[in-house]
mmCIF file of C-alpha atoms in Angstrom:
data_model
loop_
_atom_site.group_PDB
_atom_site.id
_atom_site.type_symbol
_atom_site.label_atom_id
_atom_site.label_comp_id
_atom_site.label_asym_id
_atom_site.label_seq_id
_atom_site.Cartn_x
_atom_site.Cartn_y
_atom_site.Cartn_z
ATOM 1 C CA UNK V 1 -15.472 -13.190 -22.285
ATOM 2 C CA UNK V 2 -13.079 -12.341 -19.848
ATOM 3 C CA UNK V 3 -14.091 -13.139 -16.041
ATOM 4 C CA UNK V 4 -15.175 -9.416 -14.697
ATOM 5 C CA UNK V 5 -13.706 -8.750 -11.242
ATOM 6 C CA UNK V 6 -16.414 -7.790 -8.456
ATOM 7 C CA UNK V 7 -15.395 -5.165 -6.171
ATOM 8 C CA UNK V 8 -17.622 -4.074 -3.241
ATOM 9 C CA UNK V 9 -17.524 -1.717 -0.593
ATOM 10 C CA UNK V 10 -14.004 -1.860 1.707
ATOM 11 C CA UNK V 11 -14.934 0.234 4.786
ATOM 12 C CA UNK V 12 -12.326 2.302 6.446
ATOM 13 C CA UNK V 13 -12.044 6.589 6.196
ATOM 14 C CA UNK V 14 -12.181 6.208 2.581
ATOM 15 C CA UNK V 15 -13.266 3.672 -0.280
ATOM 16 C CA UNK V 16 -11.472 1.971 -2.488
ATOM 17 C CA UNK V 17 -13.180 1.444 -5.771
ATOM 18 C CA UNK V 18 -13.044 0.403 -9.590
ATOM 19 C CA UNK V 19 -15.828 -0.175 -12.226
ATOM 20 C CA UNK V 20 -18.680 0.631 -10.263
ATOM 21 C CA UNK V 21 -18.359 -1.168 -7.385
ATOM 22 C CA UNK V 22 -15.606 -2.217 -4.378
ATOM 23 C CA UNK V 23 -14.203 -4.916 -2.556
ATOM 24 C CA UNK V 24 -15.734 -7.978 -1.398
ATOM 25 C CA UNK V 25 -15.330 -10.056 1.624
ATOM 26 C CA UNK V 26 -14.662 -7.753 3.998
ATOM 27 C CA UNK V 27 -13.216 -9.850 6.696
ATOM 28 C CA UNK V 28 -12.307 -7.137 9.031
ATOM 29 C CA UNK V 29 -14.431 -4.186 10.436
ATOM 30 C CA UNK V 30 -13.212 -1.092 9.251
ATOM 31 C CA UNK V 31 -10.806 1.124 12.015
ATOM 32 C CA UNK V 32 -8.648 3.824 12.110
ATOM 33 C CA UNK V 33 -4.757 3.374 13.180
ATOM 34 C CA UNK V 34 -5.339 -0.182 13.045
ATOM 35 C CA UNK V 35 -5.099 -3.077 9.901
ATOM 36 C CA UNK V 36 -7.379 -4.561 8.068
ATOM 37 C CA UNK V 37 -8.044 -7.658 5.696
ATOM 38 C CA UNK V 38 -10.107 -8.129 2.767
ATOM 39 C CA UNK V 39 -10.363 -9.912 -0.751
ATOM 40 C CA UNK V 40 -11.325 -9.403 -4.651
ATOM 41 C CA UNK V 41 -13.497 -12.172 -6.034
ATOM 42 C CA UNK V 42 -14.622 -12.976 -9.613
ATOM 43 C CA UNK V 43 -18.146 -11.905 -10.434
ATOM 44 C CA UNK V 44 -19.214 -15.610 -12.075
ATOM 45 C CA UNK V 45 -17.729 -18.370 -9.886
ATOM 46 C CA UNK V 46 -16.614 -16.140 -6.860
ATOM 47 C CA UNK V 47 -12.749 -17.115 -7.245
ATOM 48 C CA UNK V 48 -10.416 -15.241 -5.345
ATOM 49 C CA UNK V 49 -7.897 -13.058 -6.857
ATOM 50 C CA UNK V 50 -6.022 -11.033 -4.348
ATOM 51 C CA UNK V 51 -5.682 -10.284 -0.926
ATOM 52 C CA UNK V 52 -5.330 -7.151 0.921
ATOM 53 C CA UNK V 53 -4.189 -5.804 4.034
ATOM 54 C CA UNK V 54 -4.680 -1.732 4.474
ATOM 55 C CA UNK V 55 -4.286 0.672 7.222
ATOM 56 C CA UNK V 56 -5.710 3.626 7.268
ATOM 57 C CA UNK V 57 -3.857 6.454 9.616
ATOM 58 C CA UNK V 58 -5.266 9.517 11.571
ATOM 59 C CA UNK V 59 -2.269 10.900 13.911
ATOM 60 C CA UNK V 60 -5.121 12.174 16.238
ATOM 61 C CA UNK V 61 -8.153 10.521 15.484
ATOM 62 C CA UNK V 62 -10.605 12.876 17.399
ATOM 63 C CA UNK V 63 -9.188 15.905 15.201
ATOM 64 C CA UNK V 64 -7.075 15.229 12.491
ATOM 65 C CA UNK V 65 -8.279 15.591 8.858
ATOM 66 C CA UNK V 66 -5.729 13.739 7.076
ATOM 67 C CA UNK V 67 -5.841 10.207 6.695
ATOM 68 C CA UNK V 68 -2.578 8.368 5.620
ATOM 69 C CA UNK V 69 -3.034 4.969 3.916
ATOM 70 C CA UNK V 70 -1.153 1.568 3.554
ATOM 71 C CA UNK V 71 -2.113 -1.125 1.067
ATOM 72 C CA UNK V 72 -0.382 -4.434 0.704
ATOM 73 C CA UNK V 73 -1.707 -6.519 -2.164
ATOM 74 C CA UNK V 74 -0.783 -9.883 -3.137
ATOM 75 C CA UNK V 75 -2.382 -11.663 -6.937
ATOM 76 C CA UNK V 76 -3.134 -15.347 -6.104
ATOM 77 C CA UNK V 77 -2.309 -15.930 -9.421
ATOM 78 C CA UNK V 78 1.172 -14.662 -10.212
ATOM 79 C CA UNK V 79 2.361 -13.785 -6.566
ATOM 80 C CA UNK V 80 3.045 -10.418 -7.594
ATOM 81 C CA UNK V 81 2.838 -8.047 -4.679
ATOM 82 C CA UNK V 82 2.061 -4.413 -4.310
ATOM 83 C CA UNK V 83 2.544 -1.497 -1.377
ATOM 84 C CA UNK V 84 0.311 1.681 -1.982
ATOM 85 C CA UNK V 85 0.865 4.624 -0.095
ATOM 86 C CA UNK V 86 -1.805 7.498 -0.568
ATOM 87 C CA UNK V 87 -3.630 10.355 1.748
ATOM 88 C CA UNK V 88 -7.053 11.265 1.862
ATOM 89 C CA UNK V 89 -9.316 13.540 4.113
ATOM 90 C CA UNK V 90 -11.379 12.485 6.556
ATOM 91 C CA UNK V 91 -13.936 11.551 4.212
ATOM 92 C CA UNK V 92 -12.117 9.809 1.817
ATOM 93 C CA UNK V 93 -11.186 12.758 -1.027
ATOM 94 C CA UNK V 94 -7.846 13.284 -1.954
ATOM 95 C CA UNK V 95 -6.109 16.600 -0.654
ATOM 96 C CA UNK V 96 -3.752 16.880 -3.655
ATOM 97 C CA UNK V 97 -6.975 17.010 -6.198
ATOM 98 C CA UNK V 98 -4.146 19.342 -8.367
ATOM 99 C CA UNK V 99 -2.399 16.065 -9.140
ATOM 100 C CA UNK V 100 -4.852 14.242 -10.712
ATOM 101 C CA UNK V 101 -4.909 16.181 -13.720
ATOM 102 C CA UNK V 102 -0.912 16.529 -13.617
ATOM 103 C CA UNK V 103 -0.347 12.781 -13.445
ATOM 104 C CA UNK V 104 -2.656 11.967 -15.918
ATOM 105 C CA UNK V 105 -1.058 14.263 -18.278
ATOM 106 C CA UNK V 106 2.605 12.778 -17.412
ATOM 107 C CA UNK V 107 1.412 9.958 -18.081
ATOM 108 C CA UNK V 108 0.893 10.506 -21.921
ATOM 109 C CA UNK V 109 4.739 11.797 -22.630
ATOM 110 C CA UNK V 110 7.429 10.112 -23.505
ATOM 111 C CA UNK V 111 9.222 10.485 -20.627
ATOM 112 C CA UNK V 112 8.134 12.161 -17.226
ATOM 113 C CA UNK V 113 8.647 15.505 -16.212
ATOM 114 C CA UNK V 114 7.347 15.182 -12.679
ATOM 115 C CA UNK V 115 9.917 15.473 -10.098
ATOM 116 C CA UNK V 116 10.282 11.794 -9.114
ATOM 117 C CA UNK V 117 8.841 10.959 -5.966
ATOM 118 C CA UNK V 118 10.690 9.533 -2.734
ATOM 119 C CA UNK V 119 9.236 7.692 0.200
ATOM 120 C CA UNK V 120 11.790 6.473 3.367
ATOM 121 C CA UNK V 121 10.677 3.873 5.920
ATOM 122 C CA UNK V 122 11.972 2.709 9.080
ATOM 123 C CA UNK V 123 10.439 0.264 10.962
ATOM 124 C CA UNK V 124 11.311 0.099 15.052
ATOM 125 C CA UNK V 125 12.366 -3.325 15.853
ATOM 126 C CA UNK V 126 12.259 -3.986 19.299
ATOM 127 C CA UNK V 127 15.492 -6.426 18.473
ATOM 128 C CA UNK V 128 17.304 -4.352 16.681
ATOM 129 C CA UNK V 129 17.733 -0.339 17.436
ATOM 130 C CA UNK V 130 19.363 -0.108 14.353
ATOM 131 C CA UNK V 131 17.234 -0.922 12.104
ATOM 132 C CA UNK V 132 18.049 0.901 8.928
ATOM 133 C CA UNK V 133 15.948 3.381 6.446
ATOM 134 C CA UNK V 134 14.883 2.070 3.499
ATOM 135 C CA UNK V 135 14.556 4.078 0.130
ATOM 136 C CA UNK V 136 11.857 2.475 -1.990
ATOM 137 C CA UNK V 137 11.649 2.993 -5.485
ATOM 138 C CA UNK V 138 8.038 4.625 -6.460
ATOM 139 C CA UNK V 139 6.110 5.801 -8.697
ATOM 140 C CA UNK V 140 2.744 8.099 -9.174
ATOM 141 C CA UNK V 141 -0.443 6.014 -10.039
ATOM 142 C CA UNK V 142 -3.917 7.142 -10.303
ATOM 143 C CA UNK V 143 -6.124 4.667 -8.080
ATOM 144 C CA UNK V 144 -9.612 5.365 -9.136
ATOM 145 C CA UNK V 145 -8.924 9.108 -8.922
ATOM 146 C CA UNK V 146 -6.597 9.135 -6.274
ATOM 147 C CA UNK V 147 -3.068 10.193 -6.689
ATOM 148 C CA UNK V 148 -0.694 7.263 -4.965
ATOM 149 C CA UNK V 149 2.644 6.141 -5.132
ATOM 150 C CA UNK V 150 3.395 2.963 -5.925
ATOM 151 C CA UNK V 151 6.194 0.179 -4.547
ATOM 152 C CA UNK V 152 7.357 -0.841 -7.951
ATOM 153 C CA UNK V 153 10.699 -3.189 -6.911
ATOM 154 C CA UNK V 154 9.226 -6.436 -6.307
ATOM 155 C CA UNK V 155 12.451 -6.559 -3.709
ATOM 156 C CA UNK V 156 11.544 -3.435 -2.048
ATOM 157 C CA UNK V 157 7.676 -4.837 -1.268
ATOM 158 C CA UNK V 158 9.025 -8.212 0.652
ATOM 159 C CA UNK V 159 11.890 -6.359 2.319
ATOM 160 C CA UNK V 160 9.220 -3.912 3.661
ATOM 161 C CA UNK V 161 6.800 -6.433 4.333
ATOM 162 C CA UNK V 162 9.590 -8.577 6.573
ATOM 163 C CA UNK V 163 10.462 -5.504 8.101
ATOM 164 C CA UNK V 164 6.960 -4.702 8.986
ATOM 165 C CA UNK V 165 6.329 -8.151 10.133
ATOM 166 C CA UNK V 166 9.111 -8.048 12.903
ATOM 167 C CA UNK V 167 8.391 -4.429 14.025
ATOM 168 C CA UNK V 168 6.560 -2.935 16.792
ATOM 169 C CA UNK V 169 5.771 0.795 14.599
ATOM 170 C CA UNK V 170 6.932 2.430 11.625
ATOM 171 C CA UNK V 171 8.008 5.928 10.346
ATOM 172 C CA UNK V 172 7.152 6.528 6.687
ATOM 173 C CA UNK V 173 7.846 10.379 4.928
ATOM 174 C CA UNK V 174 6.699 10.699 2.119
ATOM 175 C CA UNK V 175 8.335 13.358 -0.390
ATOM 176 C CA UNK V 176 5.828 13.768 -3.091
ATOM 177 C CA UNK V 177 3.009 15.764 -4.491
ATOM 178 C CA UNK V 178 4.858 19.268 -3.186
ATOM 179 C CA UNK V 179 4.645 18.266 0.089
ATOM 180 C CA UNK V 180 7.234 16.653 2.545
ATOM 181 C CA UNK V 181 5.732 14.831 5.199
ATOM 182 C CA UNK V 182 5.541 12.008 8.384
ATOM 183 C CA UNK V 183 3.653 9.809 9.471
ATOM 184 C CA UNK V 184 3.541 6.298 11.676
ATOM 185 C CA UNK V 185 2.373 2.842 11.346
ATOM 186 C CA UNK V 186 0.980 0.726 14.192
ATOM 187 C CA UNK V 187 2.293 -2.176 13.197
ATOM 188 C CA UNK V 188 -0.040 -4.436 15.894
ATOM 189 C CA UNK V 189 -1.232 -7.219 14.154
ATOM 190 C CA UNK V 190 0.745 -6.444 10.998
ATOM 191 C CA UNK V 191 2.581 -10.436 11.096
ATOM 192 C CA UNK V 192 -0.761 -12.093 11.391
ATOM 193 C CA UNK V 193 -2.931 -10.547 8.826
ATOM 194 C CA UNK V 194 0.395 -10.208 6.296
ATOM 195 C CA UNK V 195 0.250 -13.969 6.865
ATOM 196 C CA UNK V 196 -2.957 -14.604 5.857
ATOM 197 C CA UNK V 197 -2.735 -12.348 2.659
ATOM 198 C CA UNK V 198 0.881 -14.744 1.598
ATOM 199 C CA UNK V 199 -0.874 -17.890 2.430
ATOM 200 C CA UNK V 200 -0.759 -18.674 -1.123
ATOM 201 C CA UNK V 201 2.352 -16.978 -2.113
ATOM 202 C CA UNK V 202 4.675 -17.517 0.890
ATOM 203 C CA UNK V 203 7.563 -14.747 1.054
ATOM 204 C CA UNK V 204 10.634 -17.122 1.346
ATOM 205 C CA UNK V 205 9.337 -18.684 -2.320
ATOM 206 C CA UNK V 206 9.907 -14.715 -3.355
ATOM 207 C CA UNK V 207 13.182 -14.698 -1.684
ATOM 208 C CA UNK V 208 14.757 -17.944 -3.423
ATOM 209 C CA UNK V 209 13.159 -16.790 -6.641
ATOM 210 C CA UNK V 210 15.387 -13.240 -6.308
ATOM 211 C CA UNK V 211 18.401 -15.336 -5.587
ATOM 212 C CA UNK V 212 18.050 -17.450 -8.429
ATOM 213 C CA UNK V 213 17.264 -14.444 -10.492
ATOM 214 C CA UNK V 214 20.084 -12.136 -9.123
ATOM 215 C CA UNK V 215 23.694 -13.965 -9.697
ATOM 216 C CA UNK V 216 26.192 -13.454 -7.418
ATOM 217 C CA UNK V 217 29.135 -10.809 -8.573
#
């Protein structure tokens, strides 16, 4: 029998959740406009299988009911890597509950009829002013019954990452879901925790890996 993967509860604005249950081993407290680390173990022998570092986004905490979320993702076992961008409410529900039913729906044709989604980022970089906008390719998921968008270029994930890990902030819009909108990262304590979550899959391995893969024209 396949190992069952134990999920407990990941605290932040809104939970995270698949089977039944949530994330484990919380190691950070949740927060708002601020990162946090945590990790997926198996049920029988505790093993870990990913790490995670999400942010969870309130433009003004003390009124805002939108929460913007970031989740970085990184599989101990193959090194592959994931960025998850999603909105909630304050209390964790999705406010684009239309889409559920829409992407689920997409999903079972042939080809998609959903207007593909774009998201643009641009980190500020205290050592460069110029940093430039990047245009990563995504997708609509369903994540336990919230719509997301998905980082599906392995390339696009560790450029983002790198840029996240030298910046200060970062602007993402999202165009997606009939809306077109901002938001921005805090990107305090982005390097460290990022880190931790490659400790096993360091991002210059990725990088020599895409050269190898990618032959020079």
């Amino acid at each position: 029998m396949k190992k069952a993967v134990g999920l407990t509860l990941f605290v932040c604005v809104s939970t995270w959740c698949t089977s039944g249950g949530c994330e484990e081993n919380k190691l950070d407290p949740g927060v708002i406009n601020g990162w946090m680390r945590s990790s997926i173990t198996t049920d029988s022998d505790k093993n870990e299988v990913k790490r995670i570092v999400h942010s969870t986004t309130m433009d003004q905490w003390r009124s805002s009911r939108v929460s913007n979320h970031l989740r970085y993702e990184v599989m101990n076992s193959d090194c592959h890597r994931t960025l998850t961008i999603y909105a909630t409410d304050e209390h964790g529900h999705s406010w684009t509950e239309d889409w559920v039913s829409l992407i689920e729906l997409d999903a079972k044709r042939e080809s998609s009829e959903l207007e593909k989604p774009k998201v643009l980022v641009r980190s500020l970089i205290e050592s460069d002013r110029n940093s430039p906008v990047m245009d990563l390719d995504v997708e609509y998921q369903l994540h336990d019954g919230l719509p997301a968008l998905v980082v599906l270029d392995q390339r696009d994930v560790t450029r983002t990452v790198r840029s996240f890990k030298r910046g200060v902030s970062a602007r993402v819009r999202v165009i997606a879901f009939e809306h077109d909108y901002e938001f921005t990262v805090d990107l305090n304590e982005f390097g460290d925790k990022a880190g931790w979550a490659n400790e096993h899959c360091p991002l210059e391995d990725t990088q020599s890996r895409n050269t190898k893969e990618t032959p020079a024209s």
